[in-house]
mmCIF file of C-alpha atoms in Angstrom:
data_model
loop_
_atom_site.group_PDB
_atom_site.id
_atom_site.type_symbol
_atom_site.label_atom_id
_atom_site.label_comp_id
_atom_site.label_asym_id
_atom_site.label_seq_id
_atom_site.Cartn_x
_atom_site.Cartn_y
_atom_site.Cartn_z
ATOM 1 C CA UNK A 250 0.000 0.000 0.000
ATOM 2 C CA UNK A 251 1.669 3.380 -1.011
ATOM 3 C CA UNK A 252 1.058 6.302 1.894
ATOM 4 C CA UNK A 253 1.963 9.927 1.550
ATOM 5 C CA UNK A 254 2.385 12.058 4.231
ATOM 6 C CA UNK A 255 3.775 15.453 4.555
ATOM 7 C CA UNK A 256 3.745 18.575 6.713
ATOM 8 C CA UNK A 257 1.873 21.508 5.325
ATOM 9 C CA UNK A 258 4.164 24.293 7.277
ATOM 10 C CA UNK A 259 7.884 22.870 5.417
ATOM 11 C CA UNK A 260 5.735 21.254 2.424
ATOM 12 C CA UNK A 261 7.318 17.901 3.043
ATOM 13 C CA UNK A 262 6.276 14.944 1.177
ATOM 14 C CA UNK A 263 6.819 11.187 0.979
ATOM 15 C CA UNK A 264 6.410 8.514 -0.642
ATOM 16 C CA UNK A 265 6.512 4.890 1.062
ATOM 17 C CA UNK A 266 5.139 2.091 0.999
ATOM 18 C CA UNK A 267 5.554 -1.534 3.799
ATOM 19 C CA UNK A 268 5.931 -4.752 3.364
ATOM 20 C CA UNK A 269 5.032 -6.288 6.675
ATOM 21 C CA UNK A 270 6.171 -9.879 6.124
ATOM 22 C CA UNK A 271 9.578 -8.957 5.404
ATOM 23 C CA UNK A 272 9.867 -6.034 7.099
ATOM 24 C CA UNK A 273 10.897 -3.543 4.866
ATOM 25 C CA UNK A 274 9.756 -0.008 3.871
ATOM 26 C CA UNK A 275 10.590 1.478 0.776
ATOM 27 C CA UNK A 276 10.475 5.048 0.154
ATOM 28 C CA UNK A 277 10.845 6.055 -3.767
ATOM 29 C CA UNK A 278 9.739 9.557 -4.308
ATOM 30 C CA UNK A 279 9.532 12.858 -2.129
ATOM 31 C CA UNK A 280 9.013 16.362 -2.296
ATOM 32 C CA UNK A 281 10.883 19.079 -0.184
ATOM 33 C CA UNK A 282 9.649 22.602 -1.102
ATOM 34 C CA UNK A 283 8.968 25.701 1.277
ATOM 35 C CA UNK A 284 6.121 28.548 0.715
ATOM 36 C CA UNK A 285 3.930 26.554 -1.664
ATOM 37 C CA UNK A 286 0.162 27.535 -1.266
ATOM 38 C CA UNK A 287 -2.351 24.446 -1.192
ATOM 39 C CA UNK A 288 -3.107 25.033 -4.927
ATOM 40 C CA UNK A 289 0.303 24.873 -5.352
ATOM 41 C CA UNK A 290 1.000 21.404 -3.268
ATOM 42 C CA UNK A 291 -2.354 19.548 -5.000
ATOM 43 C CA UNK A 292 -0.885 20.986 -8.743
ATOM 44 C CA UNK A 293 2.196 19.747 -7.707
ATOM 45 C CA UNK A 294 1.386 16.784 -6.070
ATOM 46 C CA UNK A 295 -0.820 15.992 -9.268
ATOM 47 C CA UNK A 296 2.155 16.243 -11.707
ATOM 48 C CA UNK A 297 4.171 13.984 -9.996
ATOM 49 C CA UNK A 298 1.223 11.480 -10.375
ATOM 50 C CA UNK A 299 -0.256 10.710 -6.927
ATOM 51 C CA UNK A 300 -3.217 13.029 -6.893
ATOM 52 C CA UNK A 301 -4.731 9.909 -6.369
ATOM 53 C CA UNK A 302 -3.540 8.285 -3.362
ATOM 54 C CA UNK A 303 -4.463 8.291 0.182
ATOM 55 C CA UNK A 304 -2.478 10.915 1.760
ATOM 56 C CA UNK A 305 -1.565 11.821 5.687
ATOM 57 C CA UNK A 306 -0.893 15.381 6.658
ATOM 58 C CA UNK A 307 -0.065 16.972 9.824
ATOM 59 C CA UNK A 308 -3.107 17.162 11.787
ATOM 60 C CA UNK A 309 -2.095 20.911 12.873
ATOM 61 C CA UNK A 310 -3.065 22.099 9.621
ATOM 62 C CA UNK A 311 -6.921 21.464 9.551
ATOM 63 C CA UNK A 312 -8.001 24.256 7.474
ATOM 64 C CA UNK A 313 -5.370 23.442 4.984
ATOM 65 C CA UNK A 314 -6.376 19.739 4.812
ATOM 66 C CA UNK A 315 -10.042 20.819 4.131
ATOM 67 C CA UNK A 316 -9.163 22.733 1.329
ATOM 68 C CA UNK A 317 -6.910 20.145 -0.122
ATOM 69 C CA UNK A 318 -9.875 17.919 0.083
ATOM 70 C CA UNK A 319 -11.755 20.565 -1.915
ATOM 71 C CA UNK A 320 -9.381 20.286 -4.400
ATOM 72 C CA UNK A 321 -10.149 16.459 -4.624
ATOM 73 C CA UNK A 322 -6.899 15.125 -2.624
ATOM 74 C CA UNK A 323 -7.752 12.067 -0.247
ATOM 75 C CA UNK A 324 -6.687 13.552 2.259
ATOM 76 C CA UNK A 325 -6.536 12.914 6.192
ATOM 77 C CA UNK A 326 -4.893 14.677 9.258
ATOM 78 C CA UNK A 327 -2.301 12.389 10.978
ATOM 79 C CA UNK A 328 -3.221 10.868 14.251
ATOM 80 C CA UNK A 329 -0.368 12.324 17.282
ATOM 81 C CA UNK A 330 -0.848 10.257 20.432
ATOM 82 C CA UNK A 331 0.981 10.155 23.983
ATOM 83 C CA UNK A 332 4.929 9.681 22.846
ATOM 84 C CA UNK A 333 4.046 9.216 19.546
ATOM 85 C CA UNK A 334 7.172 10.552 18.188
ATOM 86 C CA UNK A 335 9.162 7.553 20.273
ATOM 87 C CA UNK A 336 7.033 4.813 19.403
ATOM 88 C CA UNK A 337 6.764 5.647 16.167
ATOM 89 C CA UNK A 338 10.897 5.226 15.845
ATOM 90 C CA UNK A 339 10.660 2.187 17.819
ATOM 91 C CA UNK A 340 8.420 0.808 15.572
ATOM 92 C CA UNK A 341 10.711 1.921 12.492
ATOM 93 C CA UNK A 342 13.731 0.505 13.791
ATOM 94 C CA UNK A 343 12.562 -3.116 13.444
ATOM 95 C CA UNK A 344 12.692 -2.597 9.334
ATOM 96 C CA UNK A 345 14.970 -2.204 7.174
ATOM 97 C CA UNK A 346 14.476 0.985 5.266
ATOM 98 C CA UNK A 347 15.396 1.083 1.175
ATOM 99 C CA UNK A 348 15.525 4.251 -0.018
ATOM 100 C CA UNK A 349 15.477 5.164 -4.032
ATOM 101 C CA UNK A 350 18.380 7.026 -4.356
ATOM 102 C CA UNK A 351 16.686 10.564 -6.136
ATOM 103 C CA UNK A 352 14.981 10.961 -2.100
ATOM 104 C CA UNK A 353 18.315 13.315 -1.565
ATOM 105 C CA UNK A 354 16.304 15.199 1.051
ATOM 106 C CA UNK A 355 15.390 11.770 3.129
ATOM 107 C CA UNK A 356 18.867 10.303 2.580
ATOM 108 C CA UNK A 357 20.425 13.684 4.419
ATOM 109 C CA UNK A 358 17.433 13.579 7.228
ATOM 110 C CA UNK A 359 17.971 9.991 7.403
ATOM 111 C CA UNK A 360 22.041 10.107 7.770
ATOM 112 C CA UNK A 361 22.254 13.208 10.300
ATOM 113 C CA UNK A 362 19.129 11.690 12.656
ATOM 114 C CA UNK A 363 20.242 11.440 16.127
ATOM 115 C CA UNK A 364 19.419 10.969 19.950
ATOM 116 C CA UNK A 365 19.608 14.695 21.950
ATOM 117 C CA UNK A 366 21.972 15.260 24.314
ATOM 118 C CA UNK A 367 22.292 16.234 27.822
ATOM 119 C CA UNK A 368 24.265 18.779 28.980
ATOM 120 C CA UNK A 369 27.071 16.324 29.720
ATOM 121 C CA UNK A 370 26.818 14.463 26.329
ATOM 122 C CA UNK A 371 24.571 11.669 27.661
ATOM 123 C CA UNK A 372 22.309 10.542 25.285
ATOM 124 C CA UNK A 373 18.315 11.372 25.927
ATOM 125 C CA UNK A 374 15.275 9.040 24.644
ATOM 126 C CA UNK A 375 14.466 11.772 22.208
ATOM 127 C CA UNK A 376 15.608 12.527 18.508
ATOM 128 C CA UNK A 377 16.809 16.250 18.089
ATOM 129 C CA UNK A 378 14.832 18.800 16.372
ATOM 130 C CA UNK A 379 16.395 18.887 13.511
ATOM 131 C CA UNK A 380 17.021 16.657 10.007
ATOM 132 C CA UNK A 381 13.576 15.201 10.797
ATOM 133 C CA UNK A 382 10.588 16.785 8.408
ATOM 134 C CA UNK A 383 10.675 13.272 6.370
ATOM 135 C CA UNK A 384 11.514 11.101 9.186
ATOM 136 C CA UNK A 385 7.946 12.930 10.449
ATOM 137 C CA UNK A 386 7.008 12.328 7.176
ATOM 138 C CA UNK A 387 7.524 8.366 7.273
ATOM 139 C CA UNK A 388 6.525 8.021 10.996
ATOM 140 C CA UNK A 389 3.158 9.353 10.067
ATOM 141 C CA UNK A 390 2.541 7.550 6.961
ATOM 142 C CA UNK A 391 2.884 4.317 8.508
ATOM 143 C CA UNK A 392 0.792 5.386 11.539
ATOM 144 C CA UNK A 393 -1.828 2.956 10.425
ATOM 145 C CA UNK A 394 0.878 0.251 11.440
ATOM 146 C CA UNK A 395 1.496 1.763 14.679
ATOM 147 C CA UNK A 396 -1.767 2.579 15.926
ATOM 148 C CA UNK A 397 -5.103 0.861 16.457
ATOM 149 C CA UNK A 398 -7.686 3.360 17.869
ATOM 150 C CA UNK A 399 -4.613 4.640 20.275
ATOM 151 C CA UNK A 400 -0.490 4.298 19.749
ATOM 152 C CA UNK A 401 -0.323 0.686 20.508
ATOM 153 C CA UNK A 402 3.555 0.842 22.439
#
């Protein structure tokens, strides 16, 4: 099953799809703009062919995922539980990830993705704030994985 996701404020969009059995997800297409307008994402989003598909956004963008939906996007706002954001990783971990190799954007987010830091250098159980627009991206198309009515970790 292919799912899109991105978020509406960096215009941040993947494309992945799961293969459960093996555990693998494969991401082969993304898009990693700034500034767009939402006739601008769904006109882009159409030309690259998935105008289509069922697509997550960030849930913090209600109005814009409305209008998408006016525009004839399936569309849906992303579903952020109780340490969603840790789960979601732990979840990812246990699969391999393949990555086409034009996703330059995810391969960088991907690559610099770390653990925060403590004062003292001590590793905390949360990913810095940074190099992680697709990694949202990914965690939140494959939410329907992670969550049954409520994050299942």
């Amino acid at each position: 099953m292919i799912r899109i996701y991105w978020l509406l404020k960096h215009i941040n969009f993947l494309l992945s799809s799961i293969d459960t059995e093996h555990r693998k997800i494969y991401v082969w297409d993304e898009m990693y703009e700034n500034g767009l307008s939402n006739r601008k994402i769904f006109e882009h989003i159409q030309s690259m062919g998935y105008g289509k598909e069922k697509i997550i956004a960030d849930c913090a963008e209600p109005k814009s995922i409305d209008q998408l939906r006016g525009y004839g996007l399936r569309v849906n706002g992303a579903e952020k539980g109780k340490d969603s954001i840790n789960n979601g990783i732990q979840f990812i971990q246990d699969y391999e990830i393949i990555i086409h190799p034009r996703c330059v954007n995810f391969l960088t987010e991907i690559s610099n993705y770390t653990w925060d830091k403590d004062k003292l250098g001590n590793k905390l159980n949360r990913p810095i704030d940074d190099f992680n627009h697709l990694m949202d991206a990914m965690r939140y198309a494959l939410e329907s994985y992670i969550v049954v009515g409520r994050w299942l970790f």
